[in-house]
Amino acid sequence: GENVEQHPSTLSVQEGDSAVIKCTYSDSASNYFPWYKQELGKRPQLIIDIRSNVGEKKDQRIAVTLNKTAKHFSLHITETQPEDSAVYFCAASKPPNDYKLSFGAGTTVTVRA
Amino acid sequence: NAGVTQTPKFRVLKTGQSMTLLCAQDMNHEYMYWYRQDPGMGLRLIHYSVGEGTTAKGEVPDGYNVSRLKKQNFLLGLESAAPSQTSVYFCASRFPSTANYGYTFGSGTRLTVV
């Protein structure tokens, strides 16, 4: 099955700085790569996703890049704010034939004021 | 529109006891999933269902059973709880659309087995 590795496991940044989280995947057939944000004690929520036919996608302060050749994708958060403090999970899947998401182990991001 | 609702929210079990976790969704989603979340291990898939009456094993199915008798409900059962099953359990669902592959998660069930 798909194996998703995520780095770093913890990340501390100064407010206003950028944060970058990287993930690698093992199955070259994977074609859908979402990112979920989980605040303390809450449920994971989808914040951005990218499909394999796109190299980059942006939504305000967050962006995701995908390198299919190297089988890795990254989440970029610019101008970090205290409300960005959370656990972030990357995931991969290969719809429409495979319905399951395989998640990375998560990155705990702390934004220091 | 409640989304995905999980019951109970918290539970403490003794080793060997059984229980059922209920996941209910009111979004007419076809696909439903049960994940467990453990520190440093992310979310691991236990079982999933692609439609009423169908279930399949995920990455860590041992010790769990599931049923999907109604489209809106997905039940996760522990027949004989073990301390290794102490975890936070999340249910998720999604619509079988090629336009949107995103999951909607429930709020989780924190289970402790002593």
Short mmCIF file of C-alpha atoms in Angstrom, two decimals:
data_model
loop_
_atom_site.label_atom_id
_atom_site.label_comp_id
_atom_site.label_asym_id
_atom_site.label_seq_id
_atom_site.Cartn_x
_atom_site.Cartn_y
_atom_site.Cartn_z
CA GLY A 1 0.00 0.00 0.00
CA GLU A 2 0.84 3.68 -0.08
CA ASN A 3 3.43 4.95 2.41
CA VAL A 4 3.49 8.67 3.20
CA GLU A 5 6.36 10.16 5.17
CA GLN A 6 6.12 13.66 6.65
CA HIS A 7 8.84 16.00 7.95
CA PRO A 8 9.48 17.64 10.28
CA SER A 9 7.46 16.19 13.14
CA THR A 10 7.57 19.53 14.99
CA LEU A 11 8.11 23.05 13.70
CA SER A 12 8.40 26.26 15.68
CA VAL A 13 8.33 29.58 13.80
CA GLN A 14 8.24 33.24 14.71
CA GLU A 15 5.01 35.01 13.93
CA GLY A 16 5.24 36.51 10.46
CA ASP A 17 7.79 33.98 9.21
CA SER A 18 7.09 31.16 6.75
CA ALA A 19 6.56 27.48 7.54
CA VAL A 20 7.24 24.59 5.18
CA ILE A 21 6.21 20.97 5.68
CA LYS A 22 7.35 18.24 3.28
CA CYS A 23 5.87 14.86 2.45
CA THR A 24 7.03 12.00 0.26
CA TYR A 25 4.89 9.19 -1.10
CA SER A 26 5.77 5.75 -2.41
CA ASP A 27 3.09 4.88 -4.96
CA SER A 28 3.65 6.61 -8.30
CA ALA A 29 -0.03 5.99 -9.15
CA SER A 30 -1.18 8.37 -6.38
CA ASN A 31 -2.82 11.42 -7.90
CA TYR A 32 -4.57 13.31 -5.11
CA PHE A 33 -2.75 15.06 -2.25
CA PRO A 34 -4.73 16.89 0.46
CA TRP A 35 -3.57 18.69 3.57
CA TYR A 36 -5.56 18.66 6.80
CA LYS A 37 -5.26 20.97 9.79
CA GLN A 38 -6.18 19.73 13.26
CA GLU A 39 -6.43 22.19 16.11
CA LEU A 40 -6.05 20.89 19.64
CA GLY A 41 -8.98 18.67 20.58
CA LYS A 42 -10.74 19.22 17.26
CA ARG A 43 -11.39 17.21 14.13
CA PRO A 44 -9.07 17.34 11.09
CA GLN A 45 -10.26 19.80 8.47
CA LEU A 46 -9.24 20.01 4.82
CA ILE A 47 -7.33 23.23 4.11
CA ILE A 48 -5.99 22.69 0.60
CA ASP A 49 -5.49 19.89 -1.90
CA ILE A 50 -3.74 19.32 -5.21
CA ARG A 51 -4.12 16.85 -8.01
CA SER A 52 -1.33 15.35 -10.04
CA ASN A 53 -2.10 17.37 -13.15
CA VAL A 54 -1.18 20.59 -11.29
CA GLY A 55 2.24 21.63 -9.98
CA GLU A 56 1.20 24.34 -7.55
CA LYS A 57 -1.94 25.68 -5.92
CA LYS A 58 -2.42 28.73 -3.70
CA ASP A 59 -5.15 29.88 -1.37
CA GLN A 60 -4.34 33.16 0.35
CA ARG A 61 -1.43 32.45 2.74
CA ILE A 62 -1.17 28.74 2.06
CA ALA A 63 0.21 26.98 -1.00
CA VAL A 64 0.99 23.43 -1.98
CA THR A 65 3.59 22.29 -4.50
CA LEU A 66 3.89 18.88 -6.09
CA ASN A 67 6.89 17.20 -7.72
CA LYS A 68 5.63 14.01 -9.34
CA THR A 69 9.04 12.94 -10.57
CA ALA A 70 10.52 13.03 -7.07
CA LYS A 71 7.23 11.91 -5.48
CA HIS A 72 7.08 14.67 -2.94
CA PHE A 73 4.77 17.55 -2.11
CA SER A 74 5.01 20.44 0.31
CA LEU A 75 2.79 22.82 2.25
CA HIS A 76 3.90 26.44 2.51
CA ILE A 77 2.37 28.86 5.00
CA THR A 78 3.44 32.49 4.65
CA GLU A 79 3.11 35.32 7.18
CA THR A 80 2.30 32.87 9.95
CA GLN A 81 -0.16 33.90 12.64
CA PRO A 82 -0.91 32.41 16.09
CA GLU A 83 -4.07 30.77 14.71
CA ASP A 84 -1.85 28.72 12.37
CA SER A 85 -0.64 26.74 15.42
CA ALA A 86 -2.00 23.21 14.92
CA VAL A 87 -1.10 19.72 13.72
CA TYR A 88 -0.93 19.42 9.95
CA PHE A 89 -1.35 16.13 8.11
CA CYS A 90 -0.52 15.38 4.50
CA ALA A 91 -2.19 12.50 2.70
CA ALA A 92 -2.22 10.70 -0.63
CA SER A 93 -4.64 8.59 -2.59
CA LYS A 94 -5.39 7.44 -6.14
CA PRO A 95 -9.02 8.10 -6.95
CA PRO A 96 -11.28 7.24 -8.61
CA ASN A 97 -10.38 3.57 -8.26
CA ASP A 98 -8.90 3.75 -4.75
CA TYR A 99 -11.16 5.39 -2.19
CA LYS A 100 -8.74 5.50 0.71
CA LEU A 101 -6.49 8.28 2.02
CA SER A 102 -3.08 7.34 3.49
CA PHE A 103 -1.90 9.94 6.00
CA GLY A 104 1.50 11.12 7.10
CA ALA A 105 2.37 11.11 10.81
CA GLY A 106 1.68 14.82 11.23
CA THR A 107 3.62 18.01 11.95
CA THR A 108 2.97 20.06 15.07
CA VAL A 109 3.38 23.73 14.14
CA THR A 110 3.81 26.30 16.88
CA VAL A 111 3.78 29.99 15.98
CA ARG A 112 5.63 32.09 18.57
CA ALA A 113 4.33 35.59 19.20
CA ASN B 1 -27.42 19.60 8.64
CA ALA B 2 -25.28 18.03 11.38
CA GLY B 3 -22.53 16.66 9.07
CA VAL B 4 -20.76 13.67 10.62
CA THR B 5 -21.76 12.81 14.19
CA GLN B 6 -19.92 10.33 16.39
CA THR B 7 -21.19 8.81 19.62
CA PRO B 8 -20.02 8.48 22.29
CA LYS B 9 -17.42 11.26 22.62
CA PHE B 10 -15.57 9.59 25.51
CA ARG B 11 -15.53 6.08 26.91
CA VAL B 12 -13.49 4.06 29.38
CA LEU B 13 -13.56 0.29 28.97
CA LYS B 14 -12.09 -2.54 30.95
CA THR B 15 -9.94 -5.08 29.13
CA GLY B 16 -12.17 -7.70 27.55
CA GLN B 17 -15.30 -5.57 27.41
CA SER B 18 -17.07 -4.87 24.15
CA MET B 19 -18.52 -1.72 22.70
CA THR B 20 -19.82 -0.15 19.51
CA LEU B 21 -18.96 3.27 18.18
CA LEU B 22 -21.58 4.91 16.01
CA CYS B 23 -20.94 7.23 13.08
CA ALA B 24 -23.89 8.94 11.44
CA GLN B 25 -23.85 11.32 8.47
CA ASP B 26 -26.69 13.29 6.95
CA MET B 27 -24.94 14.39 3.75
CA ASN B 28 -25.93 11.36 1.66
CA HIS B 29 -22.26 10.40 1.39
CA GLU B 30 -21.55 7.04 -0.19
CA TYR B 31 -18.12 6.43 1.29
CA MET B 32 -17.41 6.14 5.00
CA TYR B 33 -14.23 5.43 6.94
CA TRP B 34 -12.97 4.64 10.43
CA TYR B 35 -9.50 5.87 11.41
CA ARG B 36 -7.60 5.72 14.66
CA GLN B 37 -5.23 8.48 15.74
CA ASP B 38 -2.25 7.75 17.97
CA PRO B 39 0.57 10.15 18.92
CA GLY B 40 3.30 10.25 16.28
CA MET B 41 1.47 7.84 13.99
CA GLY B 42 -0.99 10.04 12.18
CA LEU B 43 -4.34 8.64 11.12
CA ARG B 44 -4.46 4.95 10.31
CA LEU B 45 -7.37 3.39 8.43
CA ILE B 46 -9.19 0.60 10.27
CA HIS B 47 -12.11 -0.24 7.95
CA TYR B 48 -14.04 1.53 5.26
CA SER B 49 -17.23 1.22 3.24
CA VAL B 50 -18.02 2.26 -0.31
CA GLY B 51 -21.76 1.79 0.03
CA GLU B 52 -24.61 0.37 2.05
CA GLY B 53 -24.01 -3.30 2.84
CA THR B 54 -20.32 -3.24 1.85
CA THR B 55 -17.22 -3.05 4.05
CA ALA B 56 -13.50 -3.57 3.53
CA LYS B 57 -10.37 -3.81 5.66
CA GLY B 58 -7.93 -0.97 5.97
CA GLU B 59 -4.41 -0.81 7.32
CA VAL B 60 -5.08 -1.91 10.94
CA PRO B 61 -8.31 -3.99 11.01
CA ASP B 62 -7.39 -6.60 13.64
CA GLY B 63 -9.59 -6.53 16.73
CA TYR B 64 -12.34 -4.48 15.05
CA ASN B 65 -15.49 -5.25 13.11
CA VAL B 66 -17.78 -2.93 11.17
CA SER B 67 -21.24 -2.85 9.69
CA ARG B 68 -23.01 -0.56 7.22
CA LEU B 69 -26.63 -1.67 7.28
CA LYS B 70 -27.90 1.82 6.45
CA LYS B 71 -26.22 4.30 4.14
CA GLN B 72 -26.09 7.01 6.78
CA ASN B 73 -24.60 4.86 9.57
CA PHE B 74 -21.23 3.14 9.94
CA LEU B 75 -20.64 1.17 13.14
CA LEU B 76 -17.28 0.17 14.57
CA GLY B 77 -17.25 -2.70 17.06
CA LEU B 78 -14.66 -3.87 19.53
CA GLU B 79 -15.51 -7.41 20.60
CA SER B 80 -12.87 -7.78 23.34
CA ALA B 81 -11.12 -4.50 24.08
CA ALA B 82 -7.36 -4.45 24.70
CA PRO B 83 -5.18 -1.63 26.11
CA SER B 84 -3.55 -1.33 22.65
CA GLN B 85 -6.91 -0.07 21.37
CA THR B 86 -6.69 3.02 23.55
CA SER B 87 -6.86 5.77 20.94
CA VAL B 88 -8.90 8.55 19.44
CA TYR B 89 -11.23 7.22 16.77
CA PHE B 90 -12.38 9.38 13.87
CA CYS B 91 -15.09 8.63 11.39
CA ALA B 92 -15.05 10.33 8.00
CA SER B 93 -17.21 10.36 4.92
CA ARG B 94 -17.23 11.71 1.41
CA PHE B 95 -19.36 11.92 -1.67
CA PRO B 96 -18.34 9.81 -4.68
CA SER B 97 -17.63 12.87 -6.80
CA THR B 98 -14.66 13.41 -9.08
CA ALA B 99 -14.95 17.12 -8.36
CA ASN B 100 -14.32 16.77 -4.65
CA TYR B 101 -12.33 14.04 -2.96
CA GLY B 102 -12.17 15.71 0.45
CA TYR B 103 -13.25 13.96 3.63
CA THR B 104 -15.61 15.35 6.26
CA PHE B 105 -14.54 14.15 9.69
CA GLY B 106 -16.57 13.59 12.83
CA SER B 107 -15.47 15.12 16.13
CA GLY B 108 -13.86 11.92 17.37
CA THR B 109 -14.30 9.38 20.17
CA ARG B 110 -11.63 9.19 22.86
CA LEU B 111 -11.45 5.58 24.06
CA THR B 112 -9.39 4.40 27.00
CA VAL B 113 -9.01 0.69 27.74
CA VAL B 114 -7.74 -0.11 31.22
#
